[in-house]
Coordinates of C-alpha atoms in Angstrom, one line a residue:
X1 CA 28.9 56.5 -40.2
X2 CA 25.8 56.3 -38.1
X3 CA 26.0 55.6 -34.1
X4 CA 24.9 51.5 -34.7
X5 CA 27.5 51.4 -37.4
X6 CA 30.2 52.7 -35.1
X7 CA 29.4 50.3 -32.4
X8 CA 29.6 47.2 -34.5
X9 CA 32.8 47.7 -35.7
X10 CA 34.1 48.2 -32.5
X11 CA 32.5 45.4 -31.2
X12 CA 35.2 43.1 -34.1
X13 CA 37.7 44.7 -32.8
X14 CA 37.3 43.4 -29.2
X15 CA 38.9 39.9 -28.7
X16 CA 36.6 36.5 -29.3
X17 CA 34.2 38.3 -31.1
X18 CA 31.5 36.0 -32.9
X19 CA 29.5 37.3 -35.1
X20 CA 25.5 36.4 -34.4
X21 CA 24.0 33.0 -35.9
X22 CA 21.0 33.5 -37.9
X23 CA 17.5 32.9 -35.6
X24 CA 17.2 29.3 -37.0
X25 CA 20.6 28.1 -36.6
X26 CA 20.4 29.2 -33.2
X27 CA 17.0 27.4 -32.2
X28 CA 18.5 24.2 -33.9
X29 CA 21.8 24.5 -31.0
X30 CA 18.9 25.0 -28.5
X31 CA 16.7 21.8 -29.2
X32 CA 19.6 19.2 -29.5
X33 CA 20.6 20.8 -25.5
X34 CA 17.0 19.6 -25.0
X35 CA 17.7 16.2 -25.9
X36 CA 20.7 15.7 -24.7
X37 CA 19.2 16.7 -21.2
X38 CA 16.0 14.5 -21.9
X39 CA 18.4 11.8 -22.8
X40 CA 20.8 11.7 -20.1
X41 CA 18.1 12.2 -17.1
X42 CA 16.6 9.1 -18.9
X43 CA 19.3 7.3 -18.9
X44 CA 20.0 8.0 -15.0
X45 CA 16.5 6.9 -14.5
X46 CA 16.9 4.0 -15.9
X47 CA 20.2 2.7 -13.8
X48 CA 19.0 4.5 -10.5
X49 CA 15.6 2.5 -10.5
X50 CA 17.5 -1.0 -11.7
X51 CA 19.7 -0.6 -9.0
X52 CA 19.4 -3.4 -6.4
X53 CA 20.2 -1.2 -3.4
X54 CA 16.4 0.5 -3.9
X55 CA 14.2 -0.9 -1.1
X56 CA 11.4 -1.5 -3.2
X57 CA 13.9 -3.9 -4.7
X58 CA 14.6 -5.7 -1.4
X59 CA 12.0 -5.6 0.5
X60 CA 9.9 -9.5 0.7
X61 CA 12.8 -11.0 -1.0
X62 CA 13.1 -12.9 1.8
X63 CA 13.1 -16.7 0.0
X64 CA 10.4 -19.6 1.3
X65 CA 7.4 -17.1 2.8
X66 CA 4.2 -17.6 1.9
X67 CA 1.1 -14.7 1.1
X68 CA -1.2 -14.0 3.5
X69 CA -5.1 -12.7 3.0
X70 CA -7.3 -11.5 4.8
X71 CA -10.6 -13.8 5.7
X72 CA -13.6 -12.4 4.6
X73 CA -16.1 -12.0 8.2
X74 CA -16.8 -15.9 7.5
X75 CA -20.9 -15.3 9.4
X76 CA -23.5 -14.7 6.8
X77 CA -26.9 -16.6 5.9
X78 CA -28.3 -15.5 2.4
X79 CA -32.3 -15.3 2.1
X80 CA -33.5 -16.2 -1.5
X81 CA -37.2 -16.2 -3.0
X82 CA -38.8 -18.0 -5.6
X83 CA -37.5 -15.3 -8.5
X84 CA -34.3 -15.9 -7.0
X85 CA -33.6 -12.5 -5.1
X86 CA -31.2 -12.8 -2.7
X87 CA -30.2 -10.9 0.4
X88 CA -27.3 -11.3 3.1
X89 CA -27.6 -10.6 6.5
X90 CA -24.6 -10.5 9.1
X91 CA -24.4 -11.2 12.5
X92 CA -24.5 -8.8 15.8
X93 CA -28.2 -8.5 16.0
X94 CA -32.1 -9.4 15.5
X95 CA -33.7 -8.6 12.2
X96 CA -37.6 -8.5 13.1
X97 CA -40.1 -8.4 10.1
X98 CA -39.8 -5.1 9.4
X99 CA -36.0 -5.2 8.9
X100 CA -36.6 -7.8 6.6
X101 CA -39.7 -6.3 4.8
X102 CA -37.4 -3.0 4.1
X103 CA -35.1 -5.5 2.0
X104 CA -37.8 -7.3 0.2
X105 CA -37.6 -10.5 2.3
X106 CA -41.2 -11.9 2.4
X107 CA -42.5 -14.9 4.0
X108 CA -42.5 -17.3 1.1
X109 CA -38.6 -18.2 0.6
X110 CA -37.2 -21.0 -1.3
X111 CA -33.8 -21.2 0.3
X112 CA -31.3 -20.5 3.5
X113 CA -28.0 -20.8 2.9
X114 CA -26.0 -20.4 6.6
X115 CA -22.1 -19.9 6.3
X116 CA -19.7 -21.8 8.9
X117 CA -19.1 -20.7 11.8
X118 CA -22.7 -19.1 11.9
X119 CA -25.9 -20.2 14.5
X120 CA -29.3 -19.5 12.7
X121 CA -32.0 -20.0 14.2
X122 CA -35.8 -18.3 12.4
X123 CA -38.9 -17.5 13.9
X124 CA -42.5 -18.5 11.9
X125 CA -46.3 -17.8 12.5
X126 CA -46.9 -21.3 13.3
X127 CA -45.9 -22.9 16.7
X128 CA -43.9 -25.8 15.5
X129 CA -42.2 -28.7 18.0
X130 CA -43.3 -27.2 21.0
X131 CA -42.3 -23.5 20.3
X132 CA -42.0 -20.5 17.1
X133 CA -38.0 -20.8 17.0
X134 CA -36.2 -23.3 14.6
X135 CA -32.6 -23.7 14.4
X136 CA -31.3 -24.0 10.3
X137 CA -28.0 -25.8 10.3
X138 CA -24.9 -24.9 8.4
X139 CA -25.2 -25.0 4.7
X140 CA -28.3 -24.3 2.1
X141 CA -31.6 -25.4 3.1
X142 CA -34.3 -26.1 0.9
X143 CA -38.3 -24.4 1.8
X144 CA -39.8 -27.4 0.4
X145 CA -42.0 -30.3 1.7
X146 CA -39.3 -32.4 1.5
X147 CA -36.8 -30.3 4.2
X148 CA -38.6 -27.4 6.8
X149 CA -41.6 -27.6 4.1
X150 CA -43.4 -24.2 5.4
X151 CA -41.9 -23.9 8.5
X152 CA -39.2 -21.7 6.8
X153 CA -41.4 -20.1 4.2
X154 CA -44.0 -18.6 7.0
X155 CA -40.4 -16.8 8.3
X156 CA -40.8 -13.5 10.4
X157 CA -38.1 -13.6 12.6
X158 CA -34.1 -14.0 12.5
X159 CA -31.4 -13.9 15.2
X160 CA -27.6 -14.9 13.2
X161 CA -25.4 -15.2 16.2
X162 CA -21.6 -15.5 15.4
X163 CA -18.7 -16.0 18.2
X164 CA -15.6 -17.7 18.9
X165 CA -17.7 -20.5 20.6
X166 CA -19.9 -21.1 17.8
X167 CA -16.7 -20.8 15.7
X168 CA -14.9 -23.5 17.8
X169 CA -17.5 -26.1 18.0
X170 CA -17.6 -26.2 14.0
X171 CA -14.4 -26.4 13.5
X172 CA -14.3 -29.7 16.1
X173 CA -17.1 -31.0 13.8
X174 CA -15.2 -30.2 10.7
X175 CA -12.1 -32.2 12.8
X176 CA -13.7 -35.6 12.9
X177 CA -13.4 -36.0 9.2
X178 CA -10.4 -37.8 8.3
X179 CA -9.8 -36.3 5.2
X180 CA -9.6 -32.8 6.9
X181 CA -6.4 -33.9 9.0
X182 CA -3.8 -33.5 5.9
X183 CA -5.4 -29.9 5.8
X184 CA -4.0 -26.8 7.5
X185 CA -6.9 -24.5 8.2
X186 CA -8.0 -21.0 9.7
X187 CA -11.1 -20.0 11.3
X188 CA -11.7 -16.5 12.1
X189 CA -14.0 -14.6 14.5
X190 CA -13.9 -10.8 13.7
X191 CA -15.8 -8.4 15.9
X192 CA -17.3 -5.2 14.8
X193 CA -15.0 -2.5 14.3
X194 CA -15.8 0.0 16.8
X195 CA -12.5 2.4 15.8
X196 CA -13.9 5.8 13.9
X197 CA -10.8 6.2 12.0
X198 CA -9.1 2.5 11.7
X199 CA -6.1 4.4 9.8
X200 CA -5.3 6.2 12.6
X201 CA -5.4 3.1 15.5
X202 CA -2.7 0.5 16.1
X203 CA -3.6 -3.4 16.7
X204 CA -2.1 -5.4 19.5
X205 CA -0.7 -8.9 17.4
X206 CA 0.2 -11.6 19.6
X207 CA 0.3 -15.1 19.3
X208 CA -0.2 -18.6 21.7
X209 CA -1.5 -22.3 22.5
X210 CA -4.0 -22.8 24.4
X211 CA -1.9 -22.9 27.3
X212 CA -1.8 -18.8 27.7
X213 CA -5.8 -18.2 27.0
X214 CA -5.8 -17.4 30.8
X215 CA -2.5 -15.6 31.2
X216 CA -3.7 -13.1 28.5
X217 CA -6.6 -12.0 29.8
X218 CA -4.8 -9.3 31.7
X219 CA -2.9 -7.9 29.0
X220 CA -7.2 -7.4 27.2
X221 CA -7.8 -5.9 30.4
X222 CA -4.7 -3.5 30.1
X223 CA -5.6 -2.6 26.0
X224 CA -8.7 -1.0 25.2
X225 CA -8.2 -0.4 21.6
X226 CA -8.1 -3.3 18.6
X227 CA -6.8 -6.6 19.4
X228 CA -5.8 -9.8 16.7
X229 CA -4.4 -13.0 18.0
X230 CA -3.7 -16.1 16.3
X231 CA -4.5 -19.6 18.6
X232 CA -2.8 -22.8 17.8
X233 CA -4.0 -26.4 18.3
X234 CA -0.7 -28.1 18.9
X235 CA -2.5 -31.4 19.7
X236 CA -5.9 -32.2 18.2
X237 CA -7.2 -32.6 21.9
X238 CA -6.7 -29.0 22.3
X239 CA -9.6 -27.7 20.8
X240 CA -11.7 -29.6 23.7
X241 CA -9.5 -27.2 26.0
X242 CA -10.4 -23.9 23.9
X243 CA -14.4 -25.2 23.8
X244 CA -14.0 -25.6 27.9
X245 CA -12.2 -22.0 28.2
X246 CA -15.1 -20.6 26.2
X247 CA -17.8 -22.4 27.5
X248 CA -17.3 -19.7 30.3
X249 CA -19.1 -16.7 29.5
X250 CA -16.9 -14.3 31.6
X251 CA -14.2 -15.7 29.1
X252 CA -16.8 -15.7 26.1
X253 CA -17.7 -11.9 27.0
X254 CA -13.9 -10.7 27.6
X255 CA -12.5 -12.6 24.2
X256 CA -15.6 -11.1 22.3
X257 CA -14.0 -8.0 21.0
X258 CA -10.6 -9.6 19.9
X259 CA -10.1 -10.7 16.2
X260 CA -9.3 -14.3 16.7
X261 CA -7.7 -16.9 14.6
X262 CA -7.7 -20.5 15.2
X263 CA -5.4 -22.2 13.6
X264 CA -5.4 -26.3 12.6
X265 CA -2.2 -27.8 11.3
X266 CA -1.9 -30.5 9.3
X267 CA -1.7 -33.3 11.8
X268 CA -0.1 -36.0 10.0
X269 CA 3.0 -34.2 9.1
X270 CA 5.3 -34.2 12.3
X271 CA 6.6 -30.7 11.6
X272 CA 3.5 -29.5 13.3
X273 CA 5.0 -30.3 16.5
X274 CA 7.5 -27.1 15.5
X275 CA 5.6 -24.4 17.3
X276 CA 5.2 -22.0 14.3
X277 CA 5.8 -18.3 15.9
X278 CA 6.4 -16.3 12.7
X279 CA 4.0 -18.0 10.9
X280 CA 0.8 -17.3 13.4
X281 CA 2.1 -14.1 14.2
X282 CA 1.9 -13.1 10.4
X283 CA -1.6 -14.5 10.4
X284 CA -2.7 -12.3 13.1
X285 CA -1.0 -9.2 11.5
X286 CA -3.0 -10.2 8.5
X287 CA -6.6 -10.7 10.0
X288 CA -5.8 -7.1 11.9
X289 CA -7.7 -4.2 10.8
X290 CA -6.0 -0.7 12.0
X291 CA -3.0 0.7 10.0
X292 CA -0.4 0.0 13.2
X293 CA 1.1 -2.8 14.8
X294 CA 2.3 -3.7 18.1
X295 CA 3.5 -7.4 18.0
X296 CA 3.8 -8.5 21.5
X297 CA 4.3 -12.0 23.5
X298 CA 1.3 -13.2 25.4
X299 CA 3.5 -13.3 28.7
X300 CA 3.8 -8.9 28.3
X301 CA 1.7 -6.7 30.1
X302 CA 1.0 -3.5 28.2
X303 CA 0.7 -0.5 31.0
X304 CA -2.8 0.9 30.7
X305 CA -1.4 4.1 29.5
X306 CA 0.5 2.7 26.2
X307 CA -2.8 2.2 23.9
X308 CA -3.7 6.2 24.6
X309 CA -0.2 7.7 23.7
X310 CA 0.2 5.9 21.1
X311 CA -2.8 6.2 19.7
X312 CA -3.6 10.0 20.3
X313 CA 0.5 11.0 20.7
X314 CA 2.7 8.9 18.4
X315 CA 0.1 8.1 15.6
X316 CA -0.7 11.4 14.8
X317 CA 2.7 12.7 15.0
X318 CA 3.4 10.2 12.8
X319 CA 0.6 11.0 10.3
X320 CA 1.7 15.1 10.2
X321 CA 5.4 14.4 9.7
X322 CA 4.9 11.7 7.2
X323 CA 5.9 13.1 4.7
X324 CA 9.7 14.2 6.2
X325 CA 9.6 10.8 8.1
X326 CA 11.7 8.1 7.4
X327 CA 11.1 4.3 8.5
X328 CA 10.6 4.4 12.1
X329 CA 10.3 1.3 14.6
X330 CA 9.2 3.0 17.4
X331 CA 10.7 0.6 19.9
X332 CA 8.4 0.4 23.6
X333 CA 10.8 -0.8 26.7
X334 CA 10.6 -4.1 28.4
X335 CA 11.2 -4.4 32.2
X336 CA 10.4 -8.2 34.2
X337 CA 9.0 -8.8 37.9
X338 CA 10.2 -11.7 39.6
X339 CA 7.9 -14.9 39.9
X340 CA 7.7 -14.4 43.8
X341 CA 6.4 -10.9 43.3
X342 CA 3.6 -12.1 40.6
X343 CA 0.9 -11.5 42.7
X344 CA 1.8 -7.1 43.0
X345 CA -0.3 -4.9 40.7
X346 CA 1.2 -3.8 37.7
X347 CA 3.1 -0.9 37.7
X348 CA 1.1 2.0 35.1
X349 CA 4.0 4.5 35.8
X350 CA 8.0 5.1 36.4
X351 CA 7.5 6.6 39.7
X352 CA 6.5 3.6 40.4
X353 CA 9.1 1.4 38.5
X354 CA 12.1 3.1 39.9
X355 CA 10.4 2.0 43.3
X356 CA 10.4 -1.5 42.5
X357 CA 13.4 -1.7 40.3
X358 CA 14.9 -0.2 43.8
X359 CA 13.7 -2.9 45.4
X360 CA 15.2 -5.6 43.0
X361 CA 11.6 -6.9 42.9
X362 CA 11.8 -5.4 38.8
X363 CA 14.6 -5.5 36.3
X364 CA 15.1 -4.7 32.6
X365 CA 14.2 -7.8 30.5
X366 CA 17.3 -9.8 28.9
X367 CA 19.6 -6.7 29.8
X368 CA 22.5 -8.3 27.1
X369 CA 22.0 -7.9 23.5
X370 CA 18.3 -9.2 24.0
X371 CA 16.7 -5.9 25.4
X372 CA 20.0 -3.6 26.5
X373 CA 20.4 -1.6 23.2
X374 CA 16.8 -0.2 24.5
X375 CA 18.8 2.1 27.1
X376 CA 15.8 2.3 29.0
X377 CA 17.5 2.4 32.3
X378 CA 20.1 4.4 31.1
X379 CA 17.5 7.4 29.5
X380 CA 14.3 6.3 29.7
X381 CA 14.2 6.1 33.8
X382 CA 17.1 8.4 34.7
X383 CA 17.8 11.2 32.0
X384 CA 15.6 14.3 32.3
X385 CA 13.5 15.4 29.0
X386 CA 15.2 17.5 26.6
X387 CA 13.0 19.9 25.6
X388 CA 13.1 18.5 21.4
X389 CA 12.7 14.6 22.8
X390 CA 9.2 14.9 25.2
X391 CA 8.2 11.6 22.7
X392 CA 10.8 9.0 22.0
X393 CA 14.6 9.5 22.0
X394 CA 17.1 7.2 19.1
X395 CA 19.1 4.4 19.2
X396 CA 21.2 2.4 17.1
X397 CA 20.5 -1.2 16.2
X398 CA 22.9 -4.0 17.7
X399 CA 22.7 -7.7 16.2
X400 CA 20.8 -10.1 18.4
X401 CA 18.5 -7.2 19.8
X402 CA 14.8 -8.3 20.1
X403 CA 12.8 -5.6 21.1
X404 CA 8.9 -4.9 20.1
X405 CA 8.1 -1.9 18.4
X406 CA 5.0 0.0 16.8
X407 CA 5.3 -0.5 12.9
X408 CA 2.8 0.5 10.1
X409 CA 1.3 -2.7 8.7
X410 CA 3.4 -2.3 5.6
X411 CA 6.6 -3.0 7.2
X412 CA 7.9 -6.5 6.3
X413 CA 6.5 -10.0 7.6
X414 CA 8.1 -12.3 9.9
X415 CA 10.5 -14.9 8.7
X416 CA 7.8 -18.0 8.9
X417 CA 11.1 -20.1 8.6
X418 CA 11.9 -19.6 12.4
X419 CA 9.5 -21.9 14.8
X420 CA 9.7 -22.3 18.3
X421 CA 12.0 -19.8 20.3
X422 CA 15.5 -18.5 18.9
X423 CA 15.8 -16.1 16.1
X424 CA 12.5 -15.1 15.4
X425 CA 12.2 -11.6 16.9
X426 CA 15.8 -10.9 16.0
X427 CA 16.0 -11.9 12.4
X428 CA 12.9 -9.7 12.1
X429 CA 14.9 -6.5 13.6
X430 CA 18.1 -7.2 11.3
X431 CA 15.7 -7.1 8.3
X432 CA 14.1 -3.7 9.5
X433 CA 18.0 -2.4 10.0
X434 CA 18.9 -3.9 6.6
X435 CA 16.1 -2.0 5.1
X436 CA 17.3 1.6 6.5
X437 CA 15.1 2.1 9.7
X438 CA 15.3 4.2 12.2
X439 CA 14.7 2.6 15.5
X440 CA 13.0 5.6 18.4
X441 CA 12.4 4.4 21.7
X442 CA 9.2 6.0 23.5
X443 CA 9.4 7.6 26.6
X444 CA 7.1 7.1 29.8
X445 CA 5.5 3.7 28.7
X446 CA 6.8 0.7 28.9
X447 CA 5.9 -3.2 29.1
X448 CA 6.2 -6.0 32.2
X449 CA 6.6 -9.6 31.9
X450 CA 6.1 -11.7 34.9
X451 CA 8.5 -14.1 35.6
X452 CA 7.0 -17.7 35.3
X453 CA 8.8 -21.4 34.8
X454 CA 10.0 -22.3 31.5
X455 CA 7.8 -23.2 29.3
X456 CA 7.7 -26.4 27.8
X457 CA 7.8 -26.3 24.0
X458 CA 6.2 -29.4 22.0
X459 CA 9.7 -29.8 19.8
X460 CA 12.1 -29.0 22.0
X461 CA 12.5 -25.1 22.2
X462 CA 15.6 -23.2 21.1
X463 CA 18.1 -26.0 20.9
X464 CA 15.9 -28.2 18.9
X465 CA 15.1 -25.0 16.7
X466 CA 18.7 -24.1 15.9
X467 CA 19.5 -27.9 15.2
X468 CA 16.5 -28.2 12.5
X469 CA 17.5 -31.2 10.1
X470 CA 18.2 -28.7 7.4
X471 CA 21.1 -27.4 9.8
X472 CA 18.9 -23.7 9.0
X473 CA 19.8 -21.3 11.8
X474 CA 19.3 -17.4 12.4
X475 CA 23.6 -17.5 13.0
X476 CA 24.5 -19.0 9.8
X477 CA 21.8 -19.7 6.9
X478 CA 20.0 -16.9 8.0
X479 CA 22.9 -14.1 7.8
X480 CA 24.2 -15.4 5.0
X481 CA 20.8 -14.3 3.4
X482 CA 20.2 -11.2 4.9
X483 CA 24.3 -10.3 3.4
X484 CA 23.1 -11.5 -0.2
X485 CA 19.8 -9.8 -0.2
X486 CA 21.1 -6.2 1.3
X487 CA 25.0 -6.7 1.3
X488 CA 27.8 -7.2 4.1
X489 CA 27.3 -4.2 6.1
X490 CA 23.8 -5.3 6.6
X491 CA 24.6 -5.9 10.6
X492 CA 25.8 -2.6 11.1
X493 CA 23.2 0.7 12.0
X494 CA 21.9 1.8 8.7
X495 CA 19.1 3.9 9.8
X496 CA 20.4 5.9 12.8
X497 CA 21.4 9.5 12.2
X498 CA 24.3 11.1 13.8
X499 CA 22.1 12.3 16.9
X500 CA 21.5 8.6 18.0
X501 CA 22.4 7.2 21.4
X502 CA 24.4 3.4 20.5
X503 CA 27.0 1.5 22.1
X504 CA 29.0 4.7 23.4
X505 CA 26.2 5.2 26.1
X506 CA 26.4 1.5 27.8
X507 CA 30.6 1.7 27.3
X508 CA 30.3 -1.4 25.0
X509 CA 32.7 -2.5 22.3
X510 CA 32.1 -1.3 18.2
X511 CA 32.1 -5.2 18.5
X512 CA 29.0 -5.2 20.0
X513 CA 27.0 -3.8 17.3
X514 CA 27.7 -6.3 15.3
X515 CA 27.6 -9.6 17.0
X516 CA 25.5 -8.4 20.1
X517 CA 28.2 -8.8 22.4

């Protein structure tokens, strides 16, 4: 018996023995594993991404919230020929012959066509009306004998000027037309993007009447980078205010680099009356350019150092750890100075915060449920820097807390349902809680507000905006929403890991969290 032989039939002998499977028998047992696998992670698939807990699911489910676009830079004038070539030219600058020659614009023309919002005016050979520059009005003109005749076909010269003054004064025209009171309309000046990387920049979004054109003027002064507001004409006469404000060309000059939205309601519905806070502030997100957000009040005061770190600190930290990033709200601490101390410089730094706060001529903003869950007394001006937490250090969320934060522009909207005051900072927090965010608060930058009487809202403020005829408030319609969309625990801290600082450090109640006690 040969050595294989021997082997083999000691091999029967040994318990469970199974004698092999032919090669093809075996390969069959090997492909139906296959499928079974295959079938079963399809199957998974298939329930994990139905699931309604996914956030892709969730997110903008929000019911009764319109879409928002982007305008287009509204300024243009088109040049066109006699073959009907065309070329458009932008604002920002003088095109002299030679610019115009390069894009095969010749003297003989057949049309202008000038968008709104835009001031042409040519220059021609011949000296026409007492001087070589003619103004072309809104809409297409004609290079016949019958409109300019040759004035606009000897053309040479063209200056397109396009700013919120120019804007405003068309829109007044536009105003006087009954038929455009039933409309609600946006007019937007947009200012050349001087950012080199616009991913890597954050916007500052605020909102306001005409009322706060002069109060925000120093939070311009205080933020050098991008800048989108949205202005709204509560009152038809308000757009003679706005003209008057920019009429001013220290104002003109200074307003000149923000991306500005005016905003017309529809004047014959009495709902416009409802100051409409979510709603413009979603409009000025919208019209923004840069990848980050910053929504702020107008009555804040960025210091001048919060535009550089977050901009050369937080964004790129952000943009290297993306991928091991969750949602972040990076939250930026509020403090107040009282209305008798208005007049005092800003503080720019905690040194000299601490000094004022000291002084009780500063305080933390809404300390309650309002700004409190911010802790920035409690870390940001009295903790010493651990050596992992230079940047920002976590917090848990708490119902009712309003705080502003830094947010990629792909975070979701503002509920447009909320106007006036009441609700409409919070509802926009518990949405970013429901939807798993973290919530990090930065370190050594904050924001003041100076204290200033009440202001007077043109429906009645928070009371009138909780008591809405449709009984729809933040407290009861609006939960209830938020519950069915991301389910009852939705009030509680989703996103906060087991590092985060919460309730524990201000000694408040687990009731707190939930009902912003």
């Amino acid at each position: 018996m040969t050595l294989h032989s021997q082997r083999l039939q000691d091999d029967k002998k040994k318990p469970f023995y199974q004698p092999r499977q032919p090669l093809t028998r075996t390969l069959i047992r090997y492909l139906f594993s296959i499928q079974a696998v295959v079938i079963f992670i399809t199957l998974f698939a298939l329930v994990y991404l139905a699931s309604p807990t996914q956030k892709t699911e969730r997110t903008g489910r929000l019911r009764d919230q319109p879409g928002y676009k982007k305008h287009s830079n509204t300024c243009s004038v088109t040049l066109c020929n006699p073959s009907n070539k065309c070329s458009t030219w932008l604002p920002g600058r003088r095109y002299t012959w030679d610019d115009l020659s390069q894009a095969n614009v010749f003297r003989d023309l057949s049309s202008i066509e000038v968008q709104p919002g835009c001031e042409l005016v040519v220059k021609v050979e011949e000296v026409i009306d007492n001087g070589e520059w003619i103004h072309i009005p809104v809409g297409r003109t004609e290079c016949k004998e019958q409109g300019y005749g040759v004035r606009c076909r000897n053309l040479i010269d063209i200056e397109l000027k396009e700013d919120i003054l120019t804007i405003a004064n068309y829109l007044k025209k536009r105003m006087k037309d009954r038929r455009f009171e039933i409309e609600e309309v946006t007019m937007v000046h947009h200012p050349m993007d001087n950012s080199d990387n616009m991913k890597l920049d954050v916007s500052l979004i605020s909102q306001f009447s005409v009322n706060r054109l002069e109060t925000f003027k120093d939070v311009i002064r205080a933020w050098p980078g991008p800048i989108s507001i949205a202005i709204y004409l509560s009152y038809p006469d308000d757009i003679d205010q706005l003209i008057r404000f920019f009429q001013l060309k220290k104002n003109l000059d200074l307003y000149s680099r923000v991306t500005l939205s005016i905003v017309k309601p529809n004047y014959l519905n009495q709902d416009h009356l409802a100051y409409p806070i979510n709603h413009l502030r979603n409009i000025a997100i919208a019209e923004s350019s840069a990848e980050y957000i910053l929504v702020i009040d107008a009555d804040f005061v960025p210091t001048t150092r919060l535009y550089d770190t977050i901009r050369f600190r937080l964004i790129p930290y952000i943009f290297y750890q993306s991928s091991s990033m969750p949602e972040t709200a990076w939250v930026v601490p509020c403090f107040a100075i009282r209305e008798a101390y208005n007049d005092m410089p800003i503080p720019d730094t905690y040194e000299e915060l601490r000094r004022l706060i000291g002084r009780d001529i500063a305080y933390v903003t809404d300390p309650g449920a309002g700004h409190g869950p911010t802790l920035a007394v409690e870390i940001a001006m009295v903790r010493q820097l651990m050596l992992t937490d230079h940047l920002a250090y976590e917090v848990c969320y708490e119902s009712q807390w309003e705080p502003y934060y830094v947010l990629h522009r792909s975070a979701p909207l503002y509920d447009v349902r909320f106007r006036n005051q009441g609700g409409d900072k919070q509802s926009h927090t518990l949405q970013l809680n429901a939807e798993g965010y973290r919530f990090m608060v930065l370190r050594d930058v904050f924001m003041i507000h100076k204290d200033h009487a009440e202001m007077v809202w043109p429906s009645g403020g928070f009371e009138m905006s909780q008591k809405t005829v449709k009984g729809w408030s933040y407290f009861d319609e609006y939960f209830e929403e938020i519950e069915e969309i991301y389910g009852k625990s939705a009030r509680w801290p989703r996103g906060c890991s087991a590092t985060a600082i919460g309730w524990q450090d201000q000694r408040r109640g687990t009731l707190g969290i939930a009902v912003g006690a």
